[in-house]
Amino acid sequence: GRVSMFKSLASRGQCIKESWCIYYAKEKAKYPRFYPFFYKNVIPMVLGFVCLVWMFSKYFSLVLNASSSLPERWFFLNRLDLSMNKGQYIAVKMIAGPHQGEDALKIVKGVAGDVVTEKNREFFINGESVGRAKEYSSSDVKLEMNAFRGKIPTGKIWVYAPHRDSFDSRYAWQGLIDASRVVGRVYAIY
């Protein structure tokens, strides 16, 4: 019956290996109800699950904040949401300095139309302090202040983190963040 059918398929080159065809026919004969269920239900479910995991990981991530710049440690990153509203957490691509190429978690503190001022290395947005720029990093690297003063232009934002060692828009290496550098919106979990 089935074994001879698979032997004939193997002889015509339609099976990869004759021994595999014979094995498959014998196994299928032992479990006649399992194989249709397996191929019609299990394989599509597994492939669907793999596709969902791939799609989810491409657009969403669970992120551990390795630095102490933000009080929370765990975040949920949504790469589909590129909004840049004041007060929300975002992930931005660092383009210069010691963390070049990495994604950093920051808070949007200034948006288009807000006014940036500075006095004695302390920066203000619309009169509210957003931190003092240090002269040297914790590893003794000289830090240049952000030279921008005035009204934040459209398509740019000022990012900030409450920690005094945060590498944010106070420094020239980062400065104002362009909308194209926003990786996605971040939600604090814990």
PDB file of C-alpha atoms in Angstrom:
ATOM      1  CA  GLY A   1       0.000   0.000   0.000  1.00  0.00           C
ATOM      2  CA  ARG A   2       1.554   3.210   1.274  1.00  0.00           C
ATOM      3  CA  VAL A   3       5.126   1.944   1.501  1.00  0.00           C
ATOM      4  CA  SER A   4       5.063   0.848  -2.159  1.00  0.00           C
ATOM      5  CA  MET A   5       3.597   4.262  -3.130  1.00  0.00           C
ATOM      6  CA  PHE A   6       6.509   6.085  -1.474  1.00  0.00           C
ATOM      7  CA  LYS A   7       9.008   3.667  -3.019  1.00  0.00           C
ATOM      8  CA  SER A   8       7.635   4.559  -6.452  1.00  0.00           C
ATOM      9  CA  LEU A   9       7.885   8.295  -5.611  1.00  0.00           C
ATOM     10  CA  ALA A  10      11.482   7.773  -4.530  1.00  0.00           C
ATOM     11  CA  SER A  11      12.317   5.970  -7.749  1.00  0.00           C
ATOM     12  CA  ARG A  12      10.954   8.930  -9.756  1.00  0.00           C
ATOM     13  CA  GLY A  13      13.099  11.364  -7.757  1.00  0.00           C
ATOM     14  CA  GLN A  14      10.142  12.968  -5.973  1.00  0.00           C
ATOM     15  CA  CYS A  15      11.441  12.080  -2.524  1.00  0.00           C
ATOM     16  CA  ILE A  16      14.733  13.331  -1.215  1.00  0.00           C
ATOM     17  CA  LYS A  17      15.814   9.970   0.085  1.00  0.00           C
ATOM     18  CA  GLU A  18      14.158   6.598  -0.272  1.00  0.00           C
ATOM     19  CA  SER A  19      14.802   5.725   3.362  1.00  0.00           C
ATOM     20  CA  TRP A  20      13.020   8.895   4.487  1.00  0.00           C
ATOM     21  CA  CYS A  21      10.000   8.125   2.307  1.00  0.00           C
ATOM     22  CA  ILE A  22       9.759   4.611   3.724  1.00  0.00           C
ATOM     23  CA  TYR A  23      10.166   5.900   7.290  1.00  0.00           C
ATOM     24  CA  TYR A  24       7.476   8.541   6.719  1.00  0.00           C
ATOM     25  CA  ALA A  25       5.061   5.994   5.235  1.00  0.00           C
ATOM     26  CA  LYS A  26       5.555   3.600   8.157  1.00  0.00           C
ATOM     27  CA  GLU A  27       5.096   6.365  10.741  1.00  0.00           C
ATOM     28  CA  LYS A  28       2.028   7.705   8.978  1.00  0.00           C
ATOM     29  CA  ALA A  29       0.565   4.183   8.899  1.00  0.00           C
ATOM     30  CA  LYS A  30       1.120   3.858  12.687  1.00  0.00           C
ATOM     31  CA  TYR A  31      -0.587   7.157  13.502  1.00  0.00           C
ATOM     32  CA  PRO A  32      -3.154   7.810  10.761  1.00  0.00           C
ATOM     33  CA  ARG A  33      -5.001  10.548  12.705  1.00  0.00           C
ATOM     34  CA  PHE A  34      -1.920  12.415  13.944  1.00  0.00           C
ATOM     35  CA  TYR A  35      -0.312  13.428  10.649  1.00  0.00           C
ATOM     36  CA  PRO A  36      -3.277  15.294   9.090  1.00  0.00           C
ATOM     37  CA  PHE A  37      -3.837  17.104  12.409  1.00  0.00           C
ATOM     38  CA  PHE A  38      -0.147  17.947  12.670  1.00  0.00           C
ATOM     39  CA  TYR A  39       0.202  19.351   9.151  1.00  0.00           C
ATOM     40  CA  LYS A  40      -3.141  21.157   9.108  1.00  0.00           C
ATOM     41  CA  ASN A  41      -3.011  22.619  12.632  1.00  0.00           C
ATOM     42  CA  VAL A  42       0.316  22.488  14.435  1.00  0.00           C
ATOM     43  CA  ILE A  43       2.662  23.641  11.670  1.00  0.00           C
ATOM     44  CA  PRO A  44       0.510  26.671  10.699  1.00  0.00           C
ATOM     45  CA  MET A  45       0.197  27.629  14.372  1.00  0.00           C
ATOM     46  CA  VAL A  46       3.961  27.403  14.929  1.00  0.00           C
ATOM     47  CA  LEU A  47       4.702  29.390  11.762  1.00  0.00           C
ATOM     48  CA  GLY A  48       2.092  31.984  12.752  1.00  0.00           C
ATOM     49  CA  PHE A  49       3.617  32.281  16.214  1.00  0.00           C
ATOM     50  CA  VAL A  50       7.125  32.738  14.767  1.00  0.00           C
ATOM     51  CA  CYS A  51       5.823  35.459  12.422  1.00  0.00           C
ATOM     52  CA  LEU A  52       4.068  37.241  15.290  1.00  0.00           C
ATOM     53  CA  VAL A  53       7.195  37.161  17.454  1.00  0.00           C
ATOM     54  CA  TRP A  54       9.266  38.529  14.560  1.00  0.00           C
ATOM     55  CA  MET A  55       6.774  41.330  13.868  1.00  0.00           C
ATOM     56  CA  PHE A  56       6.445  42.154  17.561  1.00  0.00           C
ATOM     57  CA  SER A  57      10.211  42.324  18.099  1.00  0.00           C
ATOM     58  CA  LYS A  58      10.646  44.522  15.021  1.00  0.00           C
ATOM     59  CA  TYR A  59       8.244  47.184  16.299  1.00  0.00           C
ATOM     60  CA  PHE A  60       8.107  46.661  20.072  1.00  0.00           C
ATOM     61  CA  SER A  61      10.737  45.909  22.689  1.00  0.00           C
ATOM     62  CA  LEU A  62      11.153  45.482  26.388  1.00  0.00           C
ATOM     63  CA  VAL A  63      14.079  47.719  27.340  1.00  0.00           C
ATOM     64  CA  LEU A  64      16.310  47.697  30.407  1.00  0.00           C
ATOM     65  CA  ASN A  65      17.787  51.124  31.163  1.00  0.00           C
ATOM     66  CA  ALA A  66      21.430  50.387  31.941  1.00  0.00           C
ATOM     67  CA  SER A  67      22.231  53.905  33.155  1.00  0.00           C
ATOM     68  CA  SER A  68      21.013  55.723  36.233  1.00  0.00           C
ATOM     69  CA  SER A  69      19.873  58.780  34.251  1.00  0.00           C
ATOM     70  CA  LEU A  70      16.194  57.890  34.722  1.00  0.00           C
ATOM     71  CA  PRO A  71      14.611  56.623  37.956  1.00  0.00           C
ATOM     72  CA  GLU A  72      12.803  53.719  36.241  1.00  0.00           C
ATOM     73  CA  ARG A  73      14.684  50.624  35.046  1.00  0.00           C
ATOM     74  CA  TRP A  74      12.257  48.775  32.717  1.00  0.00           C
ATOM     75  CA  PHE A  75      10.565  50.334  29.706  1.00  0.00           C
ATOM     76  CA  PHE A  76       8.349  49.310  26.808  1.00  0.00           C
ATOM     77  CA  LEU A  77       9.522  50.728  23.446  1.00  0.00           C
ATOM     78  CA  ASN A  78       6.979  51.342  20.670  1.00  0.00           C
ATOM     79  CA  ARG A  79       8.845  52.013  17.421  1.00  0.00           C
ATOM     80  CA  LEU A  80       5.593  52.793  15.588  1.00  0.00           C
ATOM     81  CA  ASP A  81       4.881  55.871  17.742  1.00  0.00           C
ATOM     82  CA  LEU A  82       7.298  58.659  16.777  1.00  0.00           C
ATOM     83  CA  SER A  83       5.419  61.442  18.584  1.00  0.00           C
ATOM     84  CA  MET A  84       7.505  64.033  20.400  1.00  0.00           C
ATOM     85  CA  ASN A  85       5.286  65.608  23.038  1.00  0.00           C
ATOM     86  CA  LYS A  86       6.542  67.463  26.065  1.00  0.00           C
ATOM     87  CA  GLY A  87       7.008  65.278  29.134  1.00  0.00           C
ATOM     88  CA  GLN A  88       6.930  61.902  27.402  1.00  0.00           C
ATOM     89  CA  TYR A  89       9.732  59.362  27.345  1.00  0.00           C
ATOM     90  CA  ILE A  90      11.379  58.650  23.990  1.00  0.00           C
ATOM     91  CA  ALA A  91      14.302  56.662  22.647  1.00  0.00           C
ATOM     92  CA  VAL A  92      16.771  58.634  20.522  1.00  0.00           C
ATOM     93  CA  LYS A  93      19.758  57.578  18.439  1.00  0.00           C
ATOM     94  CA  MET A  94      23.000  59.083  19.800  1.00  0.00           C
ATOM     95  CA  ILE A  95      25.042  60.524  16.937  1.00  0.00           C
ATOM     96  CA  ALA A  96      28.222  61.638  18.684  1.00  0.00           C
ATOM     97  CA  GLY A  97      30.309  61.213  21.791  1.00  0.00           C
ATOM     98  CA  PRO A  98      31.101  58.105  23.796  1.00  0.00           C
ATOM     99  CA  HIS A  99      27.650  56.577  23.180  1.00  0.00           C
ATOM    100  CA  GLN A 100      27.562  57.153  19.415  1.00  0.00           C
ATOM    101  CA  GLY A 101      25.235  54.766  17.582  1.00  0.00           C
ATOM    102  CA  GLU A 102      23.433  53.664  20.751  1.00  0.00           C
ATOM    103  CA  ASP A 103      19.815  54.330  21.624  1.00  0.00           C
ATOM    104  CA  ALA A 104      19.254  56.452  24.723  1.00  0.00           C
ATOM    105  CA  LEU A 105      16.108  56.901  26.783  1.00  0.00           C
ATOM    106  CA  LYS A 106      15.270  60.533  27.499  1.00  0.00           C
ATOM    107  CA  ILE A 107      12.365  62.839  28.388  1.00  0.00           C
ATOM    108  CA  VAL A 108      11.130  65.450  25.917  1.00  0.00           C
ATOM    109  CA  LYS A 109      11.552  68.745  27.736  1.00  0.00           C
ATOM    110  CA  GLY A 110      11.385  71.286  24.910  1.00  0.00           C
ATOM    111  CA  VAL A 111       9.481  71.289  21.623  1.00  0.00           C
ATOM    112  CA  ALA A 112       9.179  73.638  18.638  1.00  0.00           C
ATOM    113  CA  GLY A 113       8.415  77.175  19.806  1.00  0.00           C
ATOM    114  CA  ASP A 114       9.890  76.792  23.318  1.00  0.00           C
ATOM    115  CA  VAL A 115      12.654  79.243  24.237  1.00  0.00           C
ATOM    116  CA  VAL A 116      16.055  77.973  25.441  1.00  0.00           C
ATOM    117  CA  THR A 117      18.224  80.249  27.595  1.00  0.00           C
ATOM    118  CA  GLU A 118      21.413  79.671  29.593  1.00  0.00           C
ATOM    119  CA  LYS A 119      23.047  81.393  32.541  1.00  0.00           C
ATOM    120  CA  ASN A 120      26.258  80.186  34.190  1.00  0.00           C
ATOM    121  CA  ARG A 121      26.022  76.766  32.459  1.00  0.00           C
ATOM    122  CA  GLU A 122      22.446  76.241  33.669  1.00  0.00           C
ATOM    123  CA  PHE A 123      19.872  75.780  30.918  1.00  0.00           C
ATOM    124  CA  PHE A 124      16.264  76.975  31.029  1.00  0.00           C
ATOM    125  CA  ILE A 125      13.317  76.225  28.776  1.00  0.00           C
ATOM    126  CA  ASN A 126      10.611  78.870  28.991  1.00  0.00           C
ATOM    127  CA  GLY A 127      12.191  79.978  32.285  1.00  0.00           C
ATOM    128  CA  GLU A 128      12.161  76.488  33.862  1.00  0.00           C
ATOM    129  CA  SER A 129      15.534  74.942  34.743  1.00  0.00           C
ATOM    130  CA  VAL A 130      16.426  71.785  32.824  1.00  0.00           C
ATOM    131  CA  GLY A 131      19.792  71.209  34.436  1.00  0.00           C
ATOM    132  CA  ARG A 132      23.311  72.494  34.618  1.00  0.00           C
ATOM    133  CA  ALA A 133      25.920  71.490  32.044  1.00  0.00           C
ATOM    134  CA  LYS A 134      29.008  70.038  33.709  1.00  0.00           C
ATOM    135  CA  GLU A 135      32.477  71.079  32.591  1.00  0.00           C
ATOM    136  CA  TYR A 136      33.868  67.529  32.787  1.00  0.00           C
ATOM    137  CA  SER A 137      32.248  64.109  32.520  1.00  0.00           C
ATOM    138  CA  SER A 138      32.538  61.500  35.259  1.00  0.00           C
ATOM    139  CA  SER A 139      35.496  60.079  33.276  1.00  0.00           C
ATOM    140  CA  ASP A 140      37.273  63.496  33.133  1.00  0.00           C
ATOM    141  CA  VAL A 141      36.437  64.293  29.504  1.00  0.00           C
ATOM    142  CA  LYS A 142      35.929  68.019  28.815  1.00  0.00           C
ATOM    143  CA  LEU A 143      32.303  68.658  27.866  1.00  0.00           C
ATOM    144  CA  GLU A 144      31.236  71.435  25.515  1.00  0.00           C
ATOM    145  CA  MET A 145      27.925  73.116  26.251  1.00  0.00           C
ATOM    146  CA  ASN A 146      25.194  73.191  23.653  1.00  0.00           C
ATOM    147  CA  ALA A 147      25.597  76.517  21.839  1.00  0.00           C
ATOM    148  CA  PHE A 148      21.921  76.786  20.911  1.00  0.00           C
ATOM    149  CA  ARG A 149      19.954  79.655  22.464  1.00  0.00           C
ATOM    150  CA  GLY A 150      16.572  80.912  21.324  1.00  0.00           C
ATOM    151  CA  LYS A 151      13.340  79.447  19.982  1.00  0.00           C
ATOM    152  CA  ILE A 152      13.442  75.714  19.197  1.00  0.00           C
ATOM    153  CA  PRO A 153      12.750  75.275  15.455  1.00  0.00           C
ATOM    154  CA  THR A 154      10.132  72.947  13.955  1.00  0.00           C
ATOM    155  CA  GLY A 155      11.270  69.317  13.759  1.00  0.00           C
ATOM    156  CA  LYS A 156      13.670  69.636  16.709  1.00  0.00           C
ATOM    157  CA  ILE A 157      13.304  68.815  20.406  1.00  0.00           C
ATOM    158  CA  TRP A 158      15.274  69.278  23.606  1.00  0.00           C
ATOM    159  CA  VAL A 159      15.751  66.032  25.541  1.00  0.00           C
ATOM    160  CA  TYR A 160      16.604  65.704  29.183  1.00  0.00           C
ATOM    161  CA  ALA A 161      16.998  63.260  32.037  1.00  0.00           C
ATOM    162  CA  PRO A 162      16.899  64.228  35.713  1.00  0.00           C
ATOM    163  CA  HIS A 163      20.283  62.724  36.631  1.00  0.00           C
ATOM    164  CA  ARG A 164      23.126  65.267  36.817  1.00  0.00           C
ATOM    165  CA  ASP A 165      25.376  63.019  34.678  1.00  0.00           C
ATOM    166  CA  SER A 166      22.786  62.553  31.948  1.00  0.00           C
ATOM    167  CA  PHE A 167      24.183  62.951  28.445  1.00  0.00           C
ATOM    168  CA  ASP A 168      21.388  65.050  26.950  1.00  0.00           C
ATOM    169  CA  SER A 169      20.691  68.271  25.024  1.00  0.00           C
ATOM    170  CA  ARG A 170      22.755  70.362  27.446  1.00  0.00           C
ATOM    171  CA  TYR A 171      25.878  69.197  25.644  1.00  0.00           C
ATOM    172  CA  ALA A 172      27.131  70.026  22.150  1.00  0.00           C
ATOM    173  CA  TRP A 173      27.608  66.350  21.258  1.00  0.00           C
ATOM    174  CA  GLN A 174      23.839  65.889  21.341  1.00  0.00           C
ATOM    175  CA  GLY A 175      22.326  69.362  21.153  1.00  0.00           C
ATOM    176  CA  LEU A 176      18.828  69.657  19.772  1.00  0.00           C
ATOM    177  CA  ILE A 177      17.471  66.310  18.628  1.00  0.00           C
ATOM    178  CA  ASP A 178      16.194  66.076  15.069  1.00  0.00           C
ATOM    179  CA  ALA A 179      12.920  64.211  14.512  1.00  0.00           C
ATOM    180  CA  SER A 180      14.766  61.681  12.323  1.00  0.00           C
ATOM    181  CA  ARG A 181      16.786  60.530  15.364  1.00  0.00           C
ATOM    182  CA  VAL A 182      13.700  59.520  17.352  1.00  0.00           C
ATOM    183  CA  VAL A 183      13.562  55.720  17.553  1.00  0.00           C
ATOM    184  CA  GLY A 184      10.140  55.546  19.225  1.00  0.00           C
ATOM    185  CA  ARG A 185       8.025  56.345  22.237  1.00  0.00           C
ATOM    186  CA  VAL A 186       8.946  54.687  25.521  1.00  0.00           C
ATOM    187  CA  TYR A 187       6.633  53.806  28.407  1.00  0.00           C
ATOM    188  CA  ALA A 188       8.010  53.338  31.907  1.00  0.00           C
ATOM    189  CA  ILE A 189       7.046  49.982  33.419  1.00  0.00           C
ATOM    190  CA  TYR A 190       9.014  49.749  36.648  1.00  0.00           C
TER     191      TYR A 190
END
